[in-house]
Amino acid sequence: MITLRALEPDDLEFLYALENDRDVWGVSDTLAPVSRHALREYLLHATEDFHVVRQLRLVITAEIGSPAVGVIDLFDYDPLHQRAGVGITILANERRHGYARQALDLLQKYAREVLRLHQLYATVGGDNKGSMKLFRAAGFRRVGTRQAWLRTAAGWQDAVEWQCLLRFPATTSK
């Protein structure tokens, strides 16, 4: 069973490898390599309050004390509407072991029960069938498509929008 944990200073080399993997740049809107210095600075502030910095990155491990296999992020937190975006990155050699699905399940529970969020959303590249299958299996609903939204090396591709309500919507009385 996987675990989610806070970032630690010892995660520097893991993050360096992850952030500089050109294969994931397209889904992370990255255009240039990230330096160790920039990541050290990031790690100094990574544990600040979610409600203040409006983002949270958690490390995914296969079990407590084991090496990191990926990260799961909450970003673009909106306190008024109690929602946040979700992003997941799993190391290439650790994919297809169910880590992303388990991490998403844990994150949904944490977002609902601890952060008290109302909903989560995700944007997935139109050709990323694995991520679409992941979000569908985790209870996200496909809510729309932005045409030619993402620029890739091969040209423009659609972005598929996914949404998951973590609570039942409030009912209004007549």
Backbone as a ProteinNet text record, in pm:
[ID]
protein_1_A
[PRIMARY]
MITLRALEPDDLEFLYALENDRDVWGVSDTLAPVSRHALREYLLHATEDFHVVRQLRLVITAEIGSPAVGVIDLFDYDPLHQRAGVGITILANERRHGYARQALDLLQKYAREVLRLHQLYATVGGDNKGSMKLFRAAGFRRVGTRQAWLRTAAGWQDAVEWQCLLRFPATTSK
[TERTIARY]
85.1	0	88.8	54.8	137.8	110.4	202.9	184.8	211	151.4	179	247.6	354	425.1	468	502.1	551	688.6	723.6	858.5	960.6	1077.6	1189.9	1311.1	1405.8	1529.3	1600.3	1587.6	1651.6	1589.8	1478.2	1412.7	1474.4	1580.7	1640.3	1674.2	1747.4	1789.2	1670.6	1574.3	1452.2	1379.9	1359.5	1290.8	1370.1	1502.4	1588	1566.4	1564.8	1542.5	1401.8	1304	1164.9	1140.2	1184	1158.2	1236.9	1344.6	1426.8	1406.3	1300.5	1263.8	1184.9	1246.7	1183.2	1054.6	1039.3	918.2	794	810.1	693.3	679.9	770.2	761.7	632.2	584.6	463.4	340.5	334.3	217.8	237.8	359.2	385.5	414.9	394.6	418.7	561	656	796.2	864.4	945.1	1015.1	1166.5	1216.9	1361.6	1398.3	1521.2	1565.6	1556.2	1542.4	1534	1664	1722.2	1850.2	1831.6	1936.9	1934.4	1915.2	1976.4	1960.3	1812.4	1744.4	1602	1520.6	1554.7	1481.8	1511.8	1636.3	1667.5	1582.9	1571.2	1488.8	1341.9	1295.1	1157.6	1135	1228.7	1214.8	1212.3	1278.3	1276.2	1136.2	1053.1	919.8	807.2	842.2	742.4	643	675.7	584.5	499.5	500.3	416.3	268.2	185	41.7	-25.5	-97.1	-170.5	-262.7	-329	-424.6	-356.4	-228.5	-153.2	-90.1	-16.9	53.8	-33.7	-149.2	-250.3	-202.9	-108.1	-63.7	-3.1	1.6	56.5	114.4	237.4	300.2	331.3	284.3	310.9	389.2	479.1	561.9	489.7	489.6	428.6	539.4	521.1	615.3	538.4	606.2	541.9	506.7	584.4	556.6	637.2	605	673.8	822.9	902.2	1047.5	1109	1028.1	1083.4	1108.4	1188.2	1216.4	1090.3	1095.6	984.2	961.7	833.5	797.8	727.6	690.1	622.1	576.8	501	443.6	299	221.1	83.6	66.2	8.5	-1.4	-145.4	-170.7	-289.7	-239.1	-303.9	-259.8	-381	-357.2	-463.9	-580.7	-548.6	-651.3	-731.7	-862.1	-954.4	-1031.9	-998.6	-1064.2	-1213.1	-1255.2	-1397.1	-1480.4	-1435.4	-1512.2	-1466.5	-1369.5	-1319.7	-1285.5	-1202.8	-1160.4	-1011.9	-955	-814.3	-792.7	-688.8	-648.4	-561.2	-556.7	-476.5	-380.8	-257	-158	-83	-48.9	23.2	136	253.4	365.7	428.3	439.5	503.8	630.7	740.1	864	838.5	902.2	877.6	891.7	994	1016.8	924.8	838.7	746	599.5	576	438.2	378.9	246.9	169.6	174.6	194.6	189.3	70.4	-13	-129.1	-99.7	22.6	58.3	-25.4	-46.7	-122.6	-265.6	-328.3	-467.1	-476.7	-386.6	-388.5	-361.9	-267.3	-235.3	-354.6	-423.2	-540.4	-651.9	-671.3	-771.3	-737.6	-611.2	-568.9	-583.3	-547.8	-557.8	-702.7	-793.1	-934.5	-987.1	-951.6	-994.8	-937	-810.1	-744.5	-808.8	-833.8	-894.1	-1033.2	-1109.8	-1246.2	-1246	-1172.8	-1183.3	-1095.2	-979.6	-886.9	-891.5	-876.5	-875.9	-1017.1	-1117.4	-1259.1	-1290.7	-1227.6	-1254.4	-1386.3	-1448	-1574.8	-1551.4	-1445.8	-1422.5	-1276.7	-1240.4	-1109.3	-1130.4	-1031.2	-1039.5	-902.3	-902.9	-779	-793.3	-682.2	-674.5	-579.7	-627	-548.1	-535.7	-415.5	-394	-479.2	-536.5	-629	-571.8	-440.2	-380.9	-333.8	-356.1	-309.2	-418.8	-432.1	-538.8	-523.3	-399.6	-377.7	-430.2	-404	-453	-604.1	-661.2	-807.6	-871.7	-813.5	-863.6	-849.4	-736.8	-712.1	-818.6	-841.5	-937	-1079.9	-1114.2	-1248	-1265.1	-1165.5	-1172.8	-1179.4	-1125.5	-1124.8	-1250.7	-1348.2	-1474.6	-1482.9	-1383.5	-1390.7	-1481.9	-1548.1	-1638.3	-1580.4	-1581.7	-1535.6	-1639	-1594.7	-1690	-1670.1	-1567.3	-1550.3	-1416.9	-1405.3	-1282.7	-1248	-1124.1	-1071.9	-994.3	-1040.7	-981.1	-849.9	-752.9	-619.7	-563.3	-573.5	-538.4	-392.5	-335.6	-198.9	-104.9	5.1	105.6	206.1	226.3	321.3	422.2	522.9	623.1	558.4	451.6	382.9	276.3	251.1	148.1	52	-67.7	-167.6	-253.5	-290.8	-381	-487.1	-596.8	-705.6	-667.8	-732.2	-721.4	-858.4	-861.7	-986.2	-996.4	-1109.2	-1131	-1210.4	-1164.6	-1225.7	-1259.2	-1366.4	-1412.2	-1464.2	-1436.4	-1485.7	-1541.7	-1670.9	-1732.9	-1705.9	-1650.5	-1613.8	-1727.5	-1828.2	-1945.7	-2068.4	-2180.8	-2303.7	-2330.2	-2376.4	-2405.9	-2518.4	-2511	-2615	-2747.4	-2854.3	-2985.6	-3044.3	-3122	-3188.9	-3334.9	-3389.2	-3531.7	-3613	-3735	-3822.9	-3912.1
-118.6	0	123.6	217.4	337.7	434.6	528.8	635.8	768.9	872.7	1009.8	1077.8	1150.9	1220.4	1357.9	1441.5	1576	1567.3	1671.7	1681.9	1696.7	1639.7	1647.5	1703.3	1763.2	1810.2	1698.3	1574.5	1461.1	1429.3	1492.2	1468.1	1548.2	1621.1	1707.8	1632	1522.4	1450.5	1386.9	1337.2	1282.5	1391.1	1508	1617.2	1665.5	1669.1	1711.6	1619.7	1488.9	1392.8	1407.5	1422.6	1433.1	1561	1674	1802.4	1819.4	1744	1755.4	1640.1	1564.4	1457.5	1520.7	1533	1600.1	1531.2	1404.4	1332.9	1384	1448.4	1500	1651.8	1715.4	1860.9	1904.6	1828.7	1866.3	1873.9	1790.6	1792.1	1882.8	1932.2	2018.1	2162.8	2194.4	2330.2	2377.5	2286.6	2319.1	2344.2	2450	2483.6	2476	2466.8	2468.2	2382.7	2334.2	2256.1	2337.5	2266.1	2328.5	2298.8	2399.8	2382.1	2324.2	2265.2	2215.9	2332.9	2446	2564.1	2604.6	2611.3	2648.6	2546.2	2419.4	2316.1	2321.8	2356.1	2374.1	2485.8	2595.7	2708.3	2666	2591.8	2542	2455.2	2364.8	2275	2350.7	2465.3	2545.7	2595.7	2613.7	2671	2572	2448.9	2351.1	2310.7	2332.6	2290.6	2405.3	2517.8	2629.3	2592.5	2662.7	2632.9	2634.1	2527.2	2511.7	2629.3	2678	2786.4	2919.7	2929.8	3052.1	3044.2	2935.7	2923.8	2867.7	2812	2763.4	2648.9	2573.4	2452.7	2356.3	2228.4	2125.4	2016.4	1978.9	1866.8	1759.4	1637.5	1523.3	1418.9	1352.8	1248.9	1115.7	1039	906.5	803.8	716	606.9	475	368.2	237.2	187.9	228.8	197.6	294.1	302.5	395.3	366.9	471.2	458.7	416.9	382.1	340.6	463	446	558.8	612.2	736.7	801.9	739.9	725.5	675.9	783.5	893.1	1000.2	1109.5	1204	1313.1	1333.8	1387.3	1426.6	1567.9	1653.2	1795.3	1841.3	1931.8	2015.9	2154.9	2221.9	2354.3	2439.9	2567.8	2660.3	2654.6	2639.5	2632.7	2761.2	2747.4	2860	2848.6	2932.9	2919.1	2952.5	3044.1	3079.3	2961.4	2899.8	2792	2652.9	2649	2525.2	2418.7	2456.6	2362.4	2377.5	2274.1	2276.2	2181.9	2210.7	2122.5	2010.2	1901.4	1785.1	1752.8	1722.2	1673.2	1556.5	1459.2	1340.5	1311.8	1283.9	1239.5	1118.3	1010.3	888.5	868.3	831.4	803.2	699.5	716.6	629.9	481.4	444.7	303.1	250	335.2	293.7	295.8	327	333.9	194.7	189	66.5	-29.9	27.5	-53.1	-12.7	79.6	123.6	234.4	288.5	392.8	519.6	560.7	683.4	669.8	556.9	536.8	539.3	468.2	466.5	606.2	678	812.9	905.6	893.7	977.5	946.8	820.6	784.1	847.5	837.9	897.7	1049.4	1110.3	1256.2	1302.2	1230.2	1266.8	1262.9	1160	1148.8	1263.8	1294.5	1403.3	1538.4	1559	1684.8	1703.7	1596.4	1603	1615.7	1529.3	1520	1617.1	1651.1	1739	1881.9	1895.8	2029.6	2083.8	1997	2033.8	2095.6	2042.6	2091.5	2034.3	2109.1	2069.2	1989.1	2025	1956.4	1964.5	1869.6	1865.5	1864	1913.6	1907.8	1873.3	1827.1	1792.9	1825.5	1862.4	1885.6	1781.6	1706.2	1596.1	1614.3	1595.6	1601.2	1497.6	1536.1	1450.6	1316.5	1305.5	1177.6	1094.3	1142.7	1073	977.9	866.7	770	713	691.4	637.2	728.6	859.5	954.7	967.2	961.4	969	847.5	731.5	610	621.1	676.5	694.6	783.6	901.8	994.6	940.1	873.8	813.1	707.6	623.1	516.8	573.9	694	757	839.6	831.9	900.9	1040.4	1079.8	1209	1193.3	1301.1	1302.9	1394.4	1349.4	1432.1	1542.3	1668.7	1779.4	1870.4	1844.8	1927.9	1907.1	1971	1964	2104.1	2141.2	2266.6	2228.7	2273.3	2233.2	2305.9	2228.5	2280.4	2366.8	2320.4	2397.6	2382.9	2265.5	2235.8	2225.6	2297.2	2293.5	2184	2093.6	1984.6	1988	1903.3	1895.6	1853.7	1774.9	1726.5	1823	1931.8	2026.8	2052.2	2097.2	2130.4	2009.1	1996.9	1889.2	1942.6	1870	1907.8	1883.4	1957.4	1934.2	1888.2	1776.2	1721.4	1758.6	1816.9	1863.3	1759.2	1733.2	1635.7	1701.6	1658.4	1718.7	1609	1626.4	1533.2	1612.3	1596.8	1659.7	1571.8	1631.2	1555.7	1548.7	1632	1633	1645.4	1613.6	1638.4	1788.3	1844	1987.4	2020.8	2138.9	2183.1	2195.5	2157.7	2170.4	2305.6	2359	2486	2457.7	2529.6	2512.2	2613.6	2574.6	2663.3	2741.6
0	0	0	-83.6	-95.6	19.3	35.4	133.2	64.3	120.6	78.2	195.4	166.8	273.3	225	320.9	289.2	224.3	152.7	96.4	207.5	186.5	280.2	207.1	279.7	214.7	137.5	184	116.9	-19	-53.6	-181.7	-296.5	-270.4	-372.5	-500.2	-491	-611.8	-683.4	-607	-667	-746.3	-685.6	-754	-875	-861.1	-972.2	-1093	-1068.9	-1177.5	-1235.5	-1149.1	-1192.3	-1273	-1221.1	-1286.6	-1416.2	-1432.1	-1552.2	-1650.1	-1631.1	-1723.7	-1838	-1952.4	-2067	-2112.1	-2079.4	-2119.6	-2047	-1931.6	-1858.9	-1870.7	-1940.5	-1954.9	-2021.1	-2116.1	-2188.1	-2099	-1995.9	-1907.6	-1787.4	-1768.9	-1652.9	-1692.8	-1819	-1870.1	-1841.8	-1848.6	-1825.9	-1959.5	-1964.9	-2088.1	-2075.6	-1952.1	-1932.2	-1811.6	-1806.8	-1691.2	-1562.3	-1450.1	-1318.8	-1244.6	-1184.5	-1115.4	-976.1	-924.1	-785.9	-689.5	-721.2	-635.1	-625	-738.2	-737.9	-658	-671	-597.2	-447.7	-409.8	-266.8	-208	-280.8	-236.2	-225	-322.3	-319.9	-196.9	-168.2	-53.2	79.3	86.3	208.5	242.1	140.6	160.1	131.3	100.6	55.7	163.8	288.5	395.5	449.7	380.3	425	411.1	483.4	491.6	354.3	325.3	199.1	173.3	277.1	261.2	229.6	259.8	230.6	91.6	64.4	-63.3	-174.9	-137	-230.6	-319.5	-267.9	-337.8	-237.7	-276.4	-189.8	-277.4	-250.2	-320.4	-218.7	-246.5	-160.9	-239.6	-170.4	-230.7	-216.7	-323.7	-325.6	-304.9	-205.4	-182.7	-182.7	-220.1	-225	-84.9	13.5	153.9	238.7	365.9	455	453	432.5	433.3	301	202.8	74.1	-14.7	-120.4	-209.3	-277.4	-315.1	-383.5	-521.1	-558	-691.3	-774	-708.4	-780.2	-685.8	-741.3	-662.7	-705.2	-612.8	-642.8	-589.2	-670.7	-638.2	-631.3	-537.4	-539.8	-574	-666.3	-708.4	-741.2	-757	-796.2	-697.3	-569.5	-465.4	-462.4	-463.5	-456.5	-325.3	-224.3	-94.2	-96.1	-180.4	-186.4	-235.9	-342.1	-404.1	-358.3	-270.4	-209.6	-314	-410.1	-512.8	-540.7	-601.2	-638.8	-756.2	-832.1	-940.9	-887.4	-962.1	-925.2	-1038.9	-1002.6	-1098	-1036.7	-1117.4	-1070.6	-1167.7	-1112.9	-1194.4	-1126.6	-1200	-1152.5	-1235.5	-1168.9	-1241.1	-1349.9	-1464.7	-1580.1	-1545.9	-1469.5	-1438.9	-1328.9	-1272.5	-1165.5	-1211	-1337.3	-1387.1	-1405	-1406.6	-1428	-1309.1	-1188.9	-1066.5	-978.9	-1027.5	-950.1	-851	-853.6	-757	-775.5	-899.7	-924.8	-874	-898.2	-854.8	-702.3	-636.2	-490	-433.5	-494.3	-447.6	-466.2	-578.4	-603.6	-503.6	-470.5	-369.6	-234.5	-193.8	-66.4	-68.9	-181.6	-192.1	-185.6	-251.2	-246.6	-103.3	-30.4	108.7	192	174.1	246.9	211.4	82.7	37.8	97.9	104.7	158.2	310.6	378.4	523.3	600	546.5	618.9	564.4	433.2	374	353.3	362.7	349.4	213.1	108.1	-26.1	-77.3	-165.1	-226.4	-354.8	-429.2	-555	-598.2	-683.7	-746.7	-897.2	-970.6	-1116.4	-1173.6	-1296.4	-1365	-1512.5	-1572.7	-1716.3	-1773	-1873.1	-1928.7	-2079	-2130.6	-2275	-2346	-2458.5	-2531.4	-2573.4	-2583.1	-2622.9	-2504	-2381	-2261.2	-2210	-2279.1	-2248	-2106.9	-2062.5	-1929.2	-1820.2	-1832.6	-1732	-1736.7	-1855.8	-1863.7	-1796.5	-1818	-1752.9	-1600.9	-1554.9	-1411.7	-1348.5	-1404.9	-1344.9	-1351.3	-1458.7	-1467.9	-1358.3	-1340.1	-1238.7	-1097	-1077.4	-945.1	-919.1	-1008.1	-985.7	-1043.7	-1123.1	-1191.1	-1312	-1346.6	-1461.7	-1569.1	-1690.4	-1802.7	-1823.9	-1816.2	-1823.2	-1944.1	-2023	-2140.4	-2208.1	-2325.1	-2403.2	-2451.2	-2431.3	-2486.8	-2612.7	-2724.2	-2851.2	-2877	-2927.7	-2963	-2850	-2728.1	-2608.6	-2569	-2595.8	-2551.6	-2670.6	-2661	-2767.5	-2734.3	-2827	-2809.2	-2922.6	-2912.2	-3019.1	-3150.9	-3142	-3262	-3312.6	-3241.5	-3281.1	-3167	-3199	-3097.7	-3065.3	-2938.5	-2898.5	-2802.9	-2797.7	-2708.9	-2563.7	-2473.5	-2329.5	-2281.7	-2212.2	-2160.5	-2013.1	-1976.1	-1838.8	-1760.3	-1637.3	-1547.9	-1416	-1352.8	-1227.1	-1134.5	-1005.5	-904.6	-787.8	-763.1	-647.3	-525.8	-421.3	-302.4	-201.5	-218.4	-131	-220.4	-162.1	-235.1	-232.8	-342.9	-343.4	-244.2	-188.6	-95.9	-171.1	-105.7	-167.6	-129.7	-217.1	-187.7	-159.9	-65.4	-34.4	-112.7	-144.3	-222.2	-131.8
[MASK]
++++++++++++++++++++++++++++++++++++++++++++++++++++++++++++++++++++++++++++++++++++++++++++++++++++++++++++++++++++++++++++++++++++++++++++++++++++++++++++++++++++++++++++++

